Amino acid sequence: MLPLEPDEVVINVNNNNDKEENTIVNENVEEENTKEMIIKTVVASVVDDMIRKLIEKAKLPSVSDAAKTLQGLRLAKRKLLRQRKKRERGLHNLVLRNMKQQNVQKRGMTIREIFEHKNQNSKKPDFDML
């Protein structure tokens, strides 16, 4: 017998067993073809899925989505700045209130008057005198 290509079908010259050998060889070739087809389709589907995923990752968002995102970011920034300003104003007012409570001063007071005024405010009441 001559060496054959893998796709060729073997045909015997003997007339007795022609049908049996041809069917066996044909079945083997058909099984190999179906296996190859299955492998090709599975590999092709997996490769197609991978390509589709890469395309979806690389796809840029639409202009309307980008505009909505930008608007949301601007609103969030504005809100954070307002909250920061409110916190700073609250701290500033708290410091001013504490300063007013501790140092009741008038404009033009001398240092001696300031200390005398503090000493007058810090005196404790004498309950024995009552």
mmCIF file of C-alpha atoms in Angstrom:
data_model
loop_
_atom_site.group_PDB
_atom_site.id
_atom_site.type_symbol
_atom_site.label_atom_id
_atom_site.label_comp_id
_atom_site.label_asym_id
_atom_site.label_seq_id
_atom_site.Cartn_x
_atom_site.Cartn_y
_atom_site.Cartn_z
ATOM 1 C CA MET A 1 0.000 0.000 0.000
ATOM 2 C CA LEU A 2 1.084 3.536 -0.684
ATOM 3 C CA PRO A 3 1.386 6.158 2.059
ATOM 4 C CA LEU A 4 -1.839 8.127 2.170
ATOM 5 C CA GLU A 5 -2.812 11.601 3.179
ATOM 6 C CA PRO A 6 -4.900 11.727 6.393
ATOM 7 C CA ASP A 7 -8.007 12.932 4.525
ATOM 8 C CA GLU A 8 -7.961 10.179 1.910
ATOM 9 C CA VAL A 9 -10.113 7.075 2.236
ATOM 10 C CA VAL A 10 -8.555 3.632 1.792
ATOM 11 C CA ILE A 11 -10.149 1.514 -0.904
ATOM 12 C CA ASN A 12 -9.148 -2.143 -1.225
ATOM 13 C CA VAL A 13 -8.983 -3.948 -4.499
ATOM 14 C CA ASN A 14 -10.533 -7.101 -3.048
ATOM 15 C CA ASN A 15 -14.214 -7.291 -3.768
ATOM 16 C CA ASN A 16 -15.103 -9.478 -0.777
ATOM 17 C CA ASN A 17 -14.424 -7.097 2.108
ATOM 18 C CA ASP A 18 -14.801 -3.766 0.288
ATOM 19 C CA LYS A 19 -17.947 -2.660 2.021
ATOM 20 C CA GLU A 20 -16.815 -3.512 5.558
ATOM 21 C CA GLU A 21 -13.420 -1.811 5.319
ATOM 22 C CA ASN A 22 -14.824 1.240 3.568
ATOM 23 C CA THR A 23 -17.449 1.747 6.266
ATOM 24 C CA ILE A 24 -14.889 1.371 9.070
ATOM 25 C CA VAL A 25 -12.515 3.848 7.451
ATOM 26 C CA ASN A 26 -15.366 6.241 6.655
ATOM 27 C CA GLU A 27 -16.600 6.110 10.271
ATOM 28 C CA ASN A 28 -13.110 6.870 11.588
ATOM 29 C CA VAL A 29 -12.740 9.790 9.192
ATOM 30 C CA GLU A 30 -16.196 11.104 10.121
ATOM 31 C CA GLU A 31 -15.398 10.865 13.850
ATOM 32 C CA GLU A 32 -12.142 12.750 13.347
ATOM 33 C CA ASN A 33 -13.921 15.384 11.267
ATOM 34 C CA THR A 34 -16.635 15.866 13.882
ATOM 35 C CA LYS A 35 -14.029 16.122 16.662
ATOM 36 C CA GLU A 36 -12.125 18.714 14.682
ATOM 37 C CA MET A 37 -15.324 20.633 13.956
ATOM 38 C CA ILE A 38 -16.308 20.580 17.627
ATOM 39 C CA ILE A 39 -12.860 21.754 18.689
ATOM 40 C CA LYS A 40 -12.880 24.506 16.073
ATOM 41 C CA THR A 41 -16.332 25.743 17.093
ATOM 42 C CA VAL A 42 -15.497 25.683 20.813
ATOM 43 C CA VAL A 43 -12.209 27.489 20.272
ATOM 44 C CA ALA A 44 -13.878 29.976 17.944
ATOM 45 C CA SER A 45 -16.625 30.723 20.482
ATOM 46 C CA VAL A 46 -14.099 31.201 23.302
ATOM 47 C CA VAL A 47 -11.960 33.476 21.140
ATOM 48 C CA ASP A 48 -15.047 35.456 20.095
ATOM 49 C CA ASP A 49 -16.022 35.921 23.754
ATOM 50 C CA MET A 50 -12.533 37.120 24.632
ATOM 51 C CA ILE A 51 -12.517 39.559 21.716
ATOM 52 C CA ARG A 52 -15.970 40.857 22.698
ATOM 53 C CA LYS A 53 -14.822 41.423 26.293
ATOM 54 C CA LEU A 54 -11.738 43.317 25.128
ATOM 55 C CA ILE A 55 -13.828 45.513 22.849
ATOM 56 C CA GLU A 56 -16.284 46.290 25.672
ATOM 57 C CA LYS A 57 -13.417 47.250 27.994
ATOM 58 C CA ALA A 58 -11.838 49.512 25.396
ATOM 59 C CA LYS A 59 -15.133 51.139 24.419
ATOM 60 C CA LEU A 60 -15.384 54.764 25.484
ATOM 61 C CA PRO A 61 -18.494 55.960 27.305
ATOM 62 C CA SER A 62 -21.043 57.932 25.356
ATOM 63 C CA VAL A 63 -21.062 61.719 25.487
ATOM 64 C CA SER A 64 -24.304 61.847 27.466
ATOM 65 C CA ASP A 65 -22.912 59.455 30.107
ATOM 66 C CA ALA A 66 -19.744 61.529 30.369
ATOM 67 C CA ALA A 67 -21.789 64.735 30.731
ATOM 68 C CA LYS A 68 -23.926 63.213 33.494
ATOM 69 C CA THR A 69 -20.834 62.005 35.327
ATOM 70 C CA LEU A 70 -19.203 65.428 35.045
ATOM 71 C CA GLN A 71 -22.338 67.139 36.332
ATOM 72 C CA GLY A 72 -22.489 64.745 39.290
ATOM 73 C CA LEU A 73 -18.848 65.416 40.118
ATOM 74 C CA ARG A 74 -19.430 69.177 40.007
ATOM 75 C CA LEU A 75 -22.406 68.894 42.364
ATOM 76 C CA ALA A 76 -20.402 66.727 44.764
ATOM 77 C CA LYS A 77 -17.519 69.228 44.730
ATOM 78 C CA ARG A 78 -19.897 72.110 45.426
ATOM 79 C CA LYS A 79 -21.455 70.210 48.318
ATOM 80 C CA LEU A 80 -18.062 69.400 49.841
ATOM 81 C CA LEU A 81 -16.946 73.026 49.557
ATOM 82 C CA ARG A 82 -20.164 74.240 51.220
ATOM 83 C CA GLN A 83 -19.690 71.766 54.065
ATOM 84 C CA ARG A 84 -16.058 72.820 54.534
ATOM 85 C CA LYS A 85 -17.030 76.498 54.564
ATOM 86 C CA LYS A 86 -19.810 75.806 57.077
ATOM 87 C CA ARG A 87 -17.390 73.915 59.346
ATOM 88 C CA GLU A 88 -14.821 76.721 59.141
ATOM 89 C CA ARG A 89 -17.472 79.345 59.946
ATOM 90 C CA GLY A 90 -18.622 77.292 62.919
ATOM 91 C CA LEU A 91 -15.085 76.979 64.268
ATOM 92 C CA HIS A 92 -14.470 80.684 63.719
ATOM 93 C CA ASN A 93 -17.656 81.608 65.594
ATOM 94 C CA LEU A 94 -16.765 79.201 68.402
ATOM 95 C CA VAL A 95 -13.337 80.786 68.794
ATOM 96 C CA LEU A 96 -14.868 84.263 68.799
ATOM 97 C CA ARG A 97 -17.419 83.250 71.427
ATOM 98 C CA ASN A 98 -14.718 81.798 73.664
ATOM 99 C CA MET A 99 -12.615 84.905 73.272
ATOM 100 C CA LYS A 100 -15.558 87.124 74.203
ATOM 101 C CA GLN A 101 -16.342 85.078 77.297
ATOM 102 C CA GLN A 102 -12.754 85.044 78.526
ATOM 103 C CA ASN A 103 -11.670 88.560 77.663
ATOM 104 C CA VAL A 104 -14.368 91.114 78.208
ATOM 105 C CA GLN A 105 -12.405 94.087 77.055
ATOM 106 C CA LYS A 106 -13.222 97.538 75.906
ATOM 107 C CA ARG A 107 -11.242 99.476 73.409
ATOM 108 C CA GLY A 108 -8.640 101.739 74.886
ATOM 109 C CA MET A 109 -8.220 99.872 78.169
ATOM 110 C CA THR A 110 -4.737 99.847 79.617
ATOM 111 C CA ILE A 111 -2.990 96.643 80.569
ATOM 112 C CA ARG A 112 -3.489 97.393 84.261
ATOM 113 C CA GLU A 113 -7.236 97.924 83.777
ATOM 114 C CA ILE A 114 -7.493 94.660 81.855
ATOM 115 C CA PHE A 115 -5.857 92.681 84.670
ATOM 116 C CA GLU A 116 -7.947 94.445 87.317
ATOM 117 C CA HIS A 117 -11.074 93.650 85.378
ATOM 118 C CA LYS A 118 -10.049 89.979 85.152
ATOM 119 C CA ASN A 119 -9.389 89.839 88.886
ATOM 120 C CA GLN A 120 -12.781 91.321 89.639
ATOM 121 C CA ASN A 121 -14.512 88.710 87.496
ATOM 122 C CA SER A 122 -12.540 85.827 88.979
ATOM 123 C CA LYS A 123 -13.385 86.604 92.630
ATOM 124 C CA LYS A 124 -15.490 83.935 94.264
ATOM 125 C CA PRO A 125 -18.497 84.996 96.275
ATOM 126 C CA ASP A 126 -18.080 84.840 100.035
ATOM 127 C CA PHE A 127 -21.037 82.979 101.482
ATOM 128 C CA ASP A 128 -20.084 83.750 105.077
ATOM 129 C CA MET A 129 -20.913 87.373 104.533
ATOM 130 C CA LEU A 130 -24.505 86.598 103.684
#
